[in-house]
Amino acid sequence: MSGISIKEQINKNGMSENSCVSTEIGIVSLLTEIDGDEIFCKVSLDNSDEKKTANKNKNSNLNFKEKFTFPIDSKEKVLTYKLFSASHPEESIGELEVPLFILNIENEEINQIIEGEENNQE
């Protein structure tokens, strides 16, 4: 019997060429009154390749179930989550930055709950 050996190519940062990070926003709690009836989120990796959730009614359960995947070549990247009102889509009402190196990413899925700051423009 002969065996087959496959060795994955690893870059200088210890990551394979197919490495990626996936994220799901989940439930968002609003702490102040927001103008408009609908809310949506945008997620980006290092402020590029921005991805948007569907709009949700702010008076219902704000559970964003979309899963977003970004290719990565290093843990020196930052996921940015921004919350918007559909009536003012150019102005973020809340934002959170998550550096990947704090997530201790290995070859496993992790679930973390991270709280962010709310932008209060008043």
Short mmCIF file of N, CA, C and O in Angstrom, two decimals:
data_model
loop_
_atom_site.label_atom_id
_atom_site.label_comp_id
_atom_site.label_asym_id
_atom_site.label_seq_id
_atom_site.Cartn_x
_atom_site.Cartn_y
_atom_site.Cartn_z
N MET A 1 0.82 -1.17 0.00
CA MET A 1 0.00 0.00 0.00
C MET A 1 0.87 1.24 0.00
O MET A 1 1.85 1.32 0.71
N SER A 2 0.44 2.20 -0.79
CA SER A 2 1.17 3.46 -0.77
C SER A 2 0.24 4.55 -0.27
O SER A 2 -0.96 4.51 -0.52
N GLY A 3 0.78 5.50 0.42
CA GLY A 3 -0.02 6.60 0.96
C GLY A 3 0.13 7.85 0.12
O GLY A 3 1.08 8.01 -0.62
N ILE A 4 -0.84 8.72 0.23
CA ILE A 4 -0.78 10.01 -0.44
C ILE A 4 -0.56 11.08 0.61
O ILE A 4 -1.25 11.12 1.63
N SER A 5 0.40 11.92 0.36
CA SER A 5 0.71 13.01 1.29
C SER A 5 0.44 14.34 0.60
O SER A 5 0.97 14.60 -0.47
N ILE A 6 -0.40 15.14 1.19
CA ILE A 6 -0.70 16.46 0.65
C ILE A 6 -0.26 17.48 1.69
O ILE A 6 -0.65 17.42 2.85
N LYS A 7 0.57 18.40 1.25
CA LYS A 7 1.06 19.43 2.15
C LYS A 7 0.49 20.78 1.71
O LYS A 7 0.65 21.18 0.57
N GLU A 8 -0.20 21.45 2.61
CA GLU A 8 -0.80 22.74 2.30
C GLU A 8 0.29 23.81 2.29
O GLU A 8 1.17 23.84 3.14
N GLN A 9 0.21 24.69 1.30
CA GLN A 9 1.16 25.80 1.21
C GLN A 9 0.79 26.88 2.23
O GLN A 9 -0.36 27.31 2.29
N ILE A 10 1.75 27.29 3.01
CA ILE A 10 1.53 28.30 4.06
C ILE A 10 2.33 29.54 3.70
O ILE A 10 3.49 29.45 3.30
N ASN A 11 1.71 30.75 3.84
CA ASN A 11 2.44 31.98 3.56
C ASN A 11 3.33 32.37 4.74
O ASN A 11 3.35 31.69 5.77
N LYS A 12 4.01 33.50 4.61
CA LYS A 12 4.94 33.94 5.66
C LYS A 12 4.25 34.27 6.98
O LYS A 12 4.88 34.35 8.03
N ASN A 13 2.92 34.45 6.94
CA ASN A 13 2.14 34.74 8.15
C ASN A 13 1.54 33.49 8.78
O ASN A 13 0.75 33.58 9.71
N GLY A 14 1.87 32.31 8.24
CA GLY A 14 1.36 31.07 8.77
C GLY A 14 -0.06 30.75 8.35
O GLY A 14 -0.76 29.98 9.00
N MET A 15 -0.51 31.35 7.24
CA MET A 15 -1.87 31.17 6.76
C MET A 15 -1.83 30.46 5.40
O MET A 15 -0.95 30.71 4.60
N SER A 16 -2.83 29.61 5.15
CA SER A 16 -2.92 28.97 3.84
C SER A 16 -3.53 29.95 2.84
O SER A 16 -4.17 30.93 3.22
N GLU A 17 -3.36 29.67 1.56
CA GLU A 17 -3.90 30.59 0.55
C GLU A 17 -5.42 30.59 0.51
O GLU A 17 -6.03 31.49 -0.03
N ASN A 18 -6.06 29.59 1.11
CA ASN A 18 -7.53 29.53 1.15
C ASN A 18 -8.11 29.97 2.49
O ASN A 18 -9.30 29.74 2.75
N SER A 19 -7.30 30.59 3.33
CA SER A 19 -7.79 31.01 4.64
C SER A 19 -8.85 32.09 4.50
O SER A 19 -8.79 32.95 3.61
N CYS A 20 -9.83 32.03 5.38
CA CYS A 20 -10.88 33.05 5.39
C CYS A 20 -11.41 33.19 6.81
O CYS A 20 -11.19 32.34 7.66
N VAL A 21 -12.10 34.29 7.02
CA VAL A 21 -12.79 34.52 8.28
C VAL A 21 -14.26 34.72 7.95
O VAL A 21 -14.60 35.40 6.99
N SER A 22 -15.12 34.07 8.70
CA SER A 22 -16.57 34.20 8.52
C SER A 22 -17.15 34.83 9.78
O SER A 22 -16.70 34.56 10.88
N THR A 23 -18.16 35.66 9.58
CA THR A 23 -18.78 36.34 10.70
C THR A 23 -20.28 36.44 10.50
O THR A 23 -20.75 36.53 9.37
N GLU A 24 -20.99 36.38 11.59
CA GLU A 24 -22.44 36.58 11.61
C GLU A 24 -22.71 37.60 12.71
O GLU A 24 -22.21 37.47 13.82
N ILE A 25 -23.49 38.61 12.43
CA ILE A 25 -23.72 39.70 13.39
C ILE A 25 -24.59 39.24 14.54
O ILE A 25 -24.27 39.46 15.70
N GLY A 26 -25.70 38.61 14.26
CA GLY A 26 -26.59 38.15 15.31
C GLY A 26 -27.53 39.24 15.80
O GLY A 26 -27.95 40.10 15.03
N ILE A 27 -27.83 39.23 17.09
CA ILE A 27 -28.81 40.16 17.66
C ILE A 27 -28.15 41.49 18.04
O ILE A 27 -27.10 41.51 18.68
N VAL A 28 -28.79 42.58 17.63
CA VAL A 28 -28.32 43.93 17.94
C VAL A 28 -29.34 44.59 18.85
O VAL A 28 -30.54 44.54 18.59
N SER A 29 -28.86 45.19 19.92
CA SER A 29 -29.74 45.93 20.84
C SER A 29 -29.52 47.42 20.64
O SER A 29 -28.38 47.88 20.64
N LEU A 30 -30.60 48.15 20.45
CA LEU A 30 -30.52 49.60 20.32
C LEU A 30 -30.73 50.23 21.69
O LEU A 30 -31.68 49.91 22.39
N LEU A 31 -29.83 51.13 22.07
CA LEU A 31 -29.91 51.73 23.39
C LEU A 31 -30.59 53.09 23.39
O LEU A 31 -31.01 53.58 24.43
N THR A 32 -30.69 53.73 22.23
CA THR A 32 -31.35 55.02 22.13
C THR A 32 -32.35 55.00 20.98
O THR A 32 -32.34 54.08 20.17
N GLU A 33 -33.18 56.03 20.91
CA GLU A 33 -34.16 56.14 19.83
C GLU A 33 -33.42 56.48 18.53
O GLU A 33 -32.56 57.33 18.49
N ILE A 34 -33.79 55.78 17.47
CA ILE A 34 -33.17 55.94 16.16
C ILE A 34 -34.22 56.46 15.19
O ILE A 34 -35.36 56.00 15.17
N ASP A 35 -33.83 57.46 14.35
CA ASP A 35 -34.74 57.95 13.31
C ASP A 35 -34.97 56.86 12.28
O ASP A 35 -34.06 56.13 11.92
N GLY A 36 -36.21 56.78 11.80
CA GLY A 36 -36.54 55.80 10.77
C GLY A 36 -36.99 54.49 11.37
O GLY A 36 -36.86 54.25 12.57
N ASP A 37 -37.55 53.65 10.51
CA ASP A 37 -38.11 52.38 10.96
C ASP A 37 -37.22 51.17 10.71
O ASP A 37 -37.41 50.13 11.31
N GLU A 38 -36.26 51.31 9.79
CA GLU A 38 -35.45 50.15 9.43
C GLU A 38 -33.97 50.39 9.70
O GLU A 38 -33.46 51.50 9.56
N ILE A 39 -33.31 49.30 10.08
CA ILE A 39 -31.89 49.31 10.43
C ILE A 39 -31.18 48.27 9.57
O ILE A 39 -31.74 47.22 9.27
N PHE A 40 -29.93 48.55 9.19
CA PHE A 40 -29.11 47.55 8.51
C PHE A 40 -27.67 47.69 8.99
O PHE A 40 -27.30 48.70 9.59
N CYS A 41 -26.87 46.66 8.74
CA CYS A 41 -25.47 46.66 9.12
C CYS A 41 -24.60 46.48 7.89
O CYS A 41 -25.01 45.87 6.91
N LYS A 42 -23.40 47.00 7.98
CA LYS A 42 -22.38 46.76 6.97
C LYS A 42 -21.15 46.19 7.68
O LYS A 42 -20.80 46.63 8.77
N VAL A 43 -20.54 45.21 7.04
CA VAL A 43 -19.34 44.58 7.58
C VAL A 43 -18.25 44.71 6.53
O VAL A 43 -18.50 44.50 5.34
N SER A 44 -17.05 45.05 6.98
CA SER A 44 -15.92 45.12 6.04
C SER A 44 -14.66 44.59 6.72
O SER A 44 -14.56 44.54 7.94
N LEU A 45 -13.73 44.17 5.89
CA LEU A 45 -12.42 43.73 6.37
C LEU A 45 -11.41 44.76 5.92
O LEU A 45 -11.26 45.01 4.71
N ASP A 46 -10.75 45.40 6.87
CA ASP A 46 -9.80 46.49 6.59
C ASP A 46 -10.42 47.57 5.70
O ASP A 46 -9.79 48.10 4.79
N ASN A 47 -11.68 47.89 5.97
CA ASN A 47 -12.43 48.93 5.26
C ASN A 47 -12.49 48.74 3.76
O ASN A 47 -12.55 49.70 2.99
N SER A 48 -12.44 47.50 3.31
CA SER A 48 -12.65 47.22 1.89
C SER A 48 -13.62 46.05 1.78
O SER A 48 -13.92 45.38 2.76
N ASP A 49 -14.12 45.82 0.60
CA ASP A 49 -15.06 44.71 0.35
C ASP A 49 -16.21 44.74 1.35
O ASP A 49 -16.48 43.76 2.04
N GLU A 50 -16.89 45.88 1.42
CA GLU A 50 -17.99 46.06 2.37
C GLU A 50 -19.21 45.23 1.96
O GLU A 50 -19.59 45.21 0.80
N LYS A 51 -19.81 44.54 2.93
CA LYS A 51 -20.98 43.71 2.69
C LYS A 51 -22.12 44.18 3.58
O LYS A 51 -21.90 44.55 4.73
N LYS A 52 -23.36 44.17 3.03
CA LYS A 52 -24.52 44.75 3.71
C LYS A 52 -25.55 43.68 4.04
O LYS A 52 -25.79 42.77 3.26
N THR A 53 -26.17 43.82 5.20
CA THR A 53 -27.27 42.94 5.58
C THR A 53 -28.57 43.45 4.97
O THR A 53 -28.64 44.58 4.46
N ALA A 54 -29.60 42.66 5.08
CA ALA A 54 -30.94 43.11 4.71
C ALA A 54 -31.43 44.10 5.77
O ALA A 54 -30.96 44.08 6.91
N ASN A 55 -32.36 44.96 5.40
CA ASN A 55 -32.96 45.88 6.36
C ASN A 55 -33.87 45.12 7.31
O ASN A 55 -34.55 44.19 6.91
N LYS A 56 -33.86 45.53 8.58
CA LYS A 56 -34.74 44.95 9.59
C LYS A 56 -35.53 46.06 10.25
O LYS A 56 -35.03 47.16 10.45
N ASN A 57 -36.77 45.78 10.62
CA ASN A 57 -37.60 46.74 11.33
C ASN A 57 -37.05 46.91 12.74
O ASN A 57 -36.88 45.93 13.46
N LYS A 58 -36.79 48.14 13.14
CA LYS A 58 -36.17 48.39 14.45
C LYS A 58 -37.06 48.00 15.62
O LYS A 58 -36.59 47.80 16.73
N ASN A 59 -38.36 47.88 15.38
CA ASN A 59 -39.28 47.51 16.45
C ASN A 59 -39.42 46.00 16.62
O ASN A 59 -40.10 45.54 17.52
N SER A 60 -38.78 45.25 15.73
CA SER A 60 -38.82 43.79 15.86
C SER A 60 -37.47 43.31 16.39
O SER A 60 -36.59 44.10 16.71
N ASN A 61 -37.30 42.03 16.46
CA ASN A 61 -36.05 41.45 16.90
C ASN A 61 -34.97 41.72 15.85
O ASN A 61 -35.04 41.21 14.75
N LEU A 62 -33.99 42.53 16.17
CA LEU A 62 -32.93 42.87 15.22
C LEU A 62 -31.89 41.74 15.21
O LEU A 62 -30.83 41.83 15.81
N ASN A 63 -32.23 40.65 14.54
CA ASN A 63 -31.34 39.49 14.46
C ASN A 63 -30.85 39.36 13.02
O ASN A 63 -31.57 38.93 12.15
N PHE A 64 -29.61 39.76 12.80
CA PHE A 64 -29.00 39.72 11.47
C PHE A 64 -28.32 38.36 11.30
O PHE A 64 -27.27 38.11 11.88
N LYS A 65 -28.93 37.49 10.51
CA LYS A 65 -28.47 36.11 10.39
C LYS A 65 -27.54 35.87 9.20
O LYS A 65 -27.03 34.77 9.04
N GLU A 66 -27.33 36.90 8.38
CA GLU A 66 -26.43 36.72 7.24
C GLU A 66 -25.03 36.37 7.71
O GLU A 66 -24.54 36.89 8.71
N LYS A 67 -24.39 35.49 6.97
CA LYS A 67 -23.01 35.09 7.27
C LYS A 67 -22.13 35.64 6.17
O LYS A 67 -22.39 35.41 4.98
N PHE A 68 -21.11 36.39 6.54
CA PHE A 68 -20.19 37.00 5.59
C PHE A 68 -18.82 36.36 5.72
O PHE A 68 -18.33 36.14 6.83
N THR A 69 -18.20 36.09 4.58
CA THR A 69 -16.88 35.46 4.56
C THR A 69 -15.91 36.34 3.79
O THR A 69 -16.24 36.85 2.72
N PHE A 70 -14.74 36.53 4.37
CA PHE A 70 -13.69 37.34 3.75
C PHE A 70 -12.40 36.52 3.67
O PHE A 70 -12.02 35.87 4.66
N PRO A 71 -11.70 36.56 2.54
CA PRO A 71 -10.40 35.90 2.46
C PRO A 71 -9.38 36.68 3.30
O PRO A 71 -9.43 37.91 3.35
N ILE A 72 -8.50 35.96 3.98
CA ILE A 72 -7.46 36.63 4.77
C ILE A 72 -6.11 35.98 4.49
O ILE A 72 -6.02 34.81 4.17
N ASP A 73 -5.05 36.77 4.63
CA ASP A 73 -3.70 36.25 4.48
C ASP A 73 -2.86 36.54 5.71
O ASP A 73 -1.68 36.26 5.76
N SER A 74 -3.51 37.14 6.72
CA SER A 74 -2.82 37.52 7.95
C SER A 74 -3.84 37.77 9.05
O SER A 74 -4.99 38.11 8.77
N LYS A 75 -3.41 37.62 10.30
CA LYS A 75 -4.28 37.96 11.43
C LYS A 75 -4.21 39.45 11.76
O LYS A 75 -4.85 39.92 12.68
N GLU A 76 -3.42 40.19 10.99
CA GLU A 76 -3.28 41.63 11.20
C GLU A 76 -4.33 42.40 10.41
O GLU A 76 -4.05 43.41 9.78
N LYS A 77 -5.55 41.93 10.43
CA LYS A 77 -6.68 42.56 9.74
C LYS A 77 -7.71 42.97 10.79
O LYS A 77 -7.70 42.46 11.91
N VAL A 78 -8.62 43.85 10.40
CA VAL A 78 -9.65 44.34 11.31
C VAL A 78 -11.01 44.21 10.64
O VAL A 78 -11.22 44.71 9.54
N LEU A 79 -11.93 43.52 11.32
CA LEU A 79 -13.32 43.48 10.89
C LEU A 79 -14.01 44.71 11.46
O LEU A 79 -13.87 45.01 12.66
N THR A 80 -14.75 45.42 10.62
CA THR A 80 -15.48 46.61 11.06
C THR A 80 -16.97 46.38 10.84
O THR A 80 -17.38 45.99 9.75
N TYR A 81 -17.74 46.58 11.89
CA TYR A 81 -19.19 46.45 11.86
C TYR A 81 -19.78 47.84 12.04
O TYR A 81 -19.43 48.54 13.00
N LYS A 82 -20.68 48.24 11.14
CA LYS A 82 -21.33 49.55 11.24
C LYS A 82 -22.84 49.36 11.15
O LYS A 82 -23.32 48.58 10.34
N LEU A 83 -23.56 50.11 11.98
CA LEU A 83 -25.01 50.06 12.03
C LEU A 83 -25.56 51.36 11.43
O LEU A 83 -25.04 52.44 11.72
N PHE A 84 -26.60 51.23 10.59
CA PHE A 84 -27.17 52.38 9.90
C PHE A 84 -28.68 52.36 10.00
O PHE A 84 -29.29 51.30 10.06
N SER A 85 -29.27 53.54 9.94
CA SER A 85 -30.71 53.69 9.76
C SER A 85 -30.95 53.82 8.26
O SER A 85 -30.24 54.56 7.58
N ALA A 86 -31.95 53.11 7.75
CA ALA A 86 -32.24 53.17 6.31
C ALA A 86 -32.63 54.58 5.88
O ALA A 86 -32.44 54.96 4.73
N SER A 87 -33.16 55.38 6.81
CA SER A 87 -33.54 56.75 6.46
C SER A 87 -32.33 57.69 6.38
O SER A 87 -32.43 58.78 5.81
N HIS A 88 -31.19 57.28 6.93
CA HIS A 88 -29.93 58.06 6.86
C HIS A 88 -28.77 57.10 6.59
O HIS A 88 -27.90 56.91 7.44
N PRO A 89 -28.74 56.49 5.39
CA PRO A 89 -27.76 55.43 5.12
C PRO A 89 -26.31 55.91 4.99
O PRO A 89 -25.39 55.09 4.97
N GLU A 90 -26.09 57.20 4.97
CA GLU A 90 -24.73 57.72 4.84
C GLU A 90 -24.07 57.96 6.19
O GLU A 90 -22.88 58.24 6.27
N GLU A 91 -24.82 57.86 7.28
CA GLU A 91 -24.32 58.21 8.60
C GLU A 91 -24.45 57.03 9.57
O GLU A 91 -25.53 56.61 9.92
N SER A 92 -23.32 56.51 10.01
CA SER A 92 -23.31 55.38 10.94
C SER A 92 -23.89 55.79 12.29
O SER A 92 -23.59 56.87 12.80
N ILE A 93 -24.71 54.90 12.89
CA ILE A 93 -25.26 55.17 14.23
C ILE A 93 -24.58 54.33 15.30
O ILE A 93 -24.84 54.47 16.47
N GLY A 94 -23.70 53.47 14.88
CA GLY A 94 -22.94 52.63 15.80
C GLY A 94 -21.86 51.90 15.04
O GLY A 94 -22.03 51.60 13.86
N GLU A 95 -20.76 51.63 15.70
CA GLU A 95 -19.63 51.03 15.01
C GLU A 95 -18.78 50.21 15.98
O GLU A 95 -18.69 50.54 17.15
N LEU A 96 -18.18 49.15 15.46
CA LEU A 96 -17.33 48.28 16.25
C LEU A 96 -16.19 47.77 15.37
O LEU A 96 -16.43 47.33 14.25
N GLU A 97 -14.97 47.84 15.87
CA GLU A 97 -13.81 47.30 15.17
C GLU A 97 -13.27 46.12 15.96
O GLU A 97 -13.07 46.22 17.17
N VAL A 98 -13.02 45.00 15.26
CA VAL A 98 -12.52 43.79 15.92
C VAL A 98 -11.24 43.33 15.21
O VAL A 98 -11.30 42.79 14.10
N PRO A 99 -10.08 43.56 15.84
CA PRO A 99 -8.83 43.05 15.25
C PRO A 99 -8.82 41.52 15.30
O PRO A 99 -9.16 40.94 16.33
N LEU A 100 -8.48 40.88 14.19
CA LEU A 100 -8.52 39.42 14.14
C LEU A 100 -7.55 38.77 15.12
O LEU A 100 -7.83 37.69 15.63
N PHE A 101 -6.42 39.41 15.42
CA PHE A 101 -5.45 38.77 16.30
C PHE A 101 -5.99 38.53 17.71
O PHE A 101 -5.52 37.65 18.41
N ILE A 102 -7.04 39.28 18.14
CA ILE A 102 -7.59 39.05 19.48
C ILE A 102 -8.53 37.85 19.52
O ILE A 102 -8.92 37.42 20.58
N LEU A 103 -8.91 37.33 18.33
CA LEU A 103 -9.87 36.23 18.29
C LEU A 103 -9.22 34.86 18.44
O LEU A 103 -9.92 33.86 18.51
N ASN A 104 -7.89 34.78 18.46
CA ASN A 104 -7.19 33.51 18.61
C ASN A 104 -7.69 32.50 17.57
O ASN A 104 -8.14 31.41 17.90
N ILE A 105 -7.65 32.92 16.30
CA ILE A 105 -8.15 32.09 15.21
C ILE A 105 -7.18 30.95 14.94
O ILE A 105 -6.02 31.14 14.65
N GLU A 106 -7.67 29.76 15.06
CA GLU A 106 -6.96 28.55 14.69
C GLU A 106 -7.83 27.85 13.65
O GLU A 106 -8.72 28.45 13.10
N ASN A 107 -7.66 26.61 13.43
CA ASN A 107 -8.48 25.87 12.47
C ASN A 107 -9.77 25.40 13.13
O ASN A 107 -10.09 24.24 13.13
N GLU A 108 -10.51 26.32 13.69
CA GLU A 108 -11.76 25.98 14.34
C GLU A 108 -12.70 27.17 14.28
O GLU A 108 -12.28 28.30 14.10
N GLU A 109 -13.97 26.89 14.41
CA GLU A 109 -14.94 27.97 14.48
C GLU A 109 -15.03 28.44 15.92
O GLU A 109 -14.96 27.64 16.85
N ILE A 110 -15.21 29.74 16.08
CA ILE A 110 -15.38 30.29 17.42
C ILE A 110 -16.61 31.16 17.44
O ILE A 110 -17.01 31.72 16.43
N ASN A 111 -17.23 31.26 18.57
CA ASN A 111 -18.39 32.14 18.76
C ASN A 111 -18.04 33.09 19.89
O ASN A 111 -17.72 32.66 20.99
N GLN A 112 -18.08 34.39 19.58
CA GLN A 112 -17.80 35.38 20.61
C GLN A 112 -18.87 36.43 20.59
O GLN A 112 -19.38 36.80 19.53
N ILE A 113 -19.20 36.96 21.74
CA ILE A 113 -20.12 38.07 21.85
C ILE A 113 -19.28 39.29 22.20
O ILE A 113 -18.56 39.29 23.20
N ILE A 114 -19.34 40.29 21.34
CA ILE A 114 -18.53 41.50 21.52
C ILE A 114 -19.47 42.69 21.53
O ILE A 114 -20.30 42.84 20.65
N GLU A 115 -19.32 43.55 22.53
CA GLU A 115 -20.17 44.73 22.62
C GLU A 115 -19.43 45.92 22.03
O GLU A 115 -18.22 46.05 22.19
N GLY A 116 -20.17 46.78 21.33
CA GLY A 116 -19.58 47.96 20.70
C GLY A 116 -20.18 49.23 21.22
O GLY A 116 -21.12 49.23 22.00
N GLU A 117 -19.60 50.33 20.76
CA GLU A 117 -20.09 51.65 21.16
C GLU A 117 -21.16 52.12 20.20
O GLU A 117 -21.14 51.82 19.03
N GLU A 118 -22.06 52.92 20.73
CA GLU A 118 -23.10 53.52 19.91
C GLU A 118 -22.68 54.97 19.64
O GLU A 118 -22.22 55.67 20.54
N ASN A 119 -22.78 55.40 18.39
CA ASN A 119 -22.51 56.81 18.06
C ASN A 119 -23.75 57.61 18.39
O ASN A 119 -24.79 57.41 17.81
N ASN A 120 -23.62 58.53 19.30
CA ASN A 120 -24.76 59.37 19.66
C ASN A 120 -24.46 60.76 19.13
O ASN A 120 -23.62 61.47 19.67
N GLN A 121 -25.13 61.12 18.06
CA GLN A 121 -24.88 62.40 17.40
C GLN A 121 -25.60 63.57 18.07
O GLN A 121 -25.48 64.69 17.65
N GLU A 122 -26.41 63.32 19.07
CA GLU A 122 -27.17 64.40 19.71
C GLU A 122 -26.35 65.10 20.77
O GLU A 122 -25.59 64.53 21.49
#
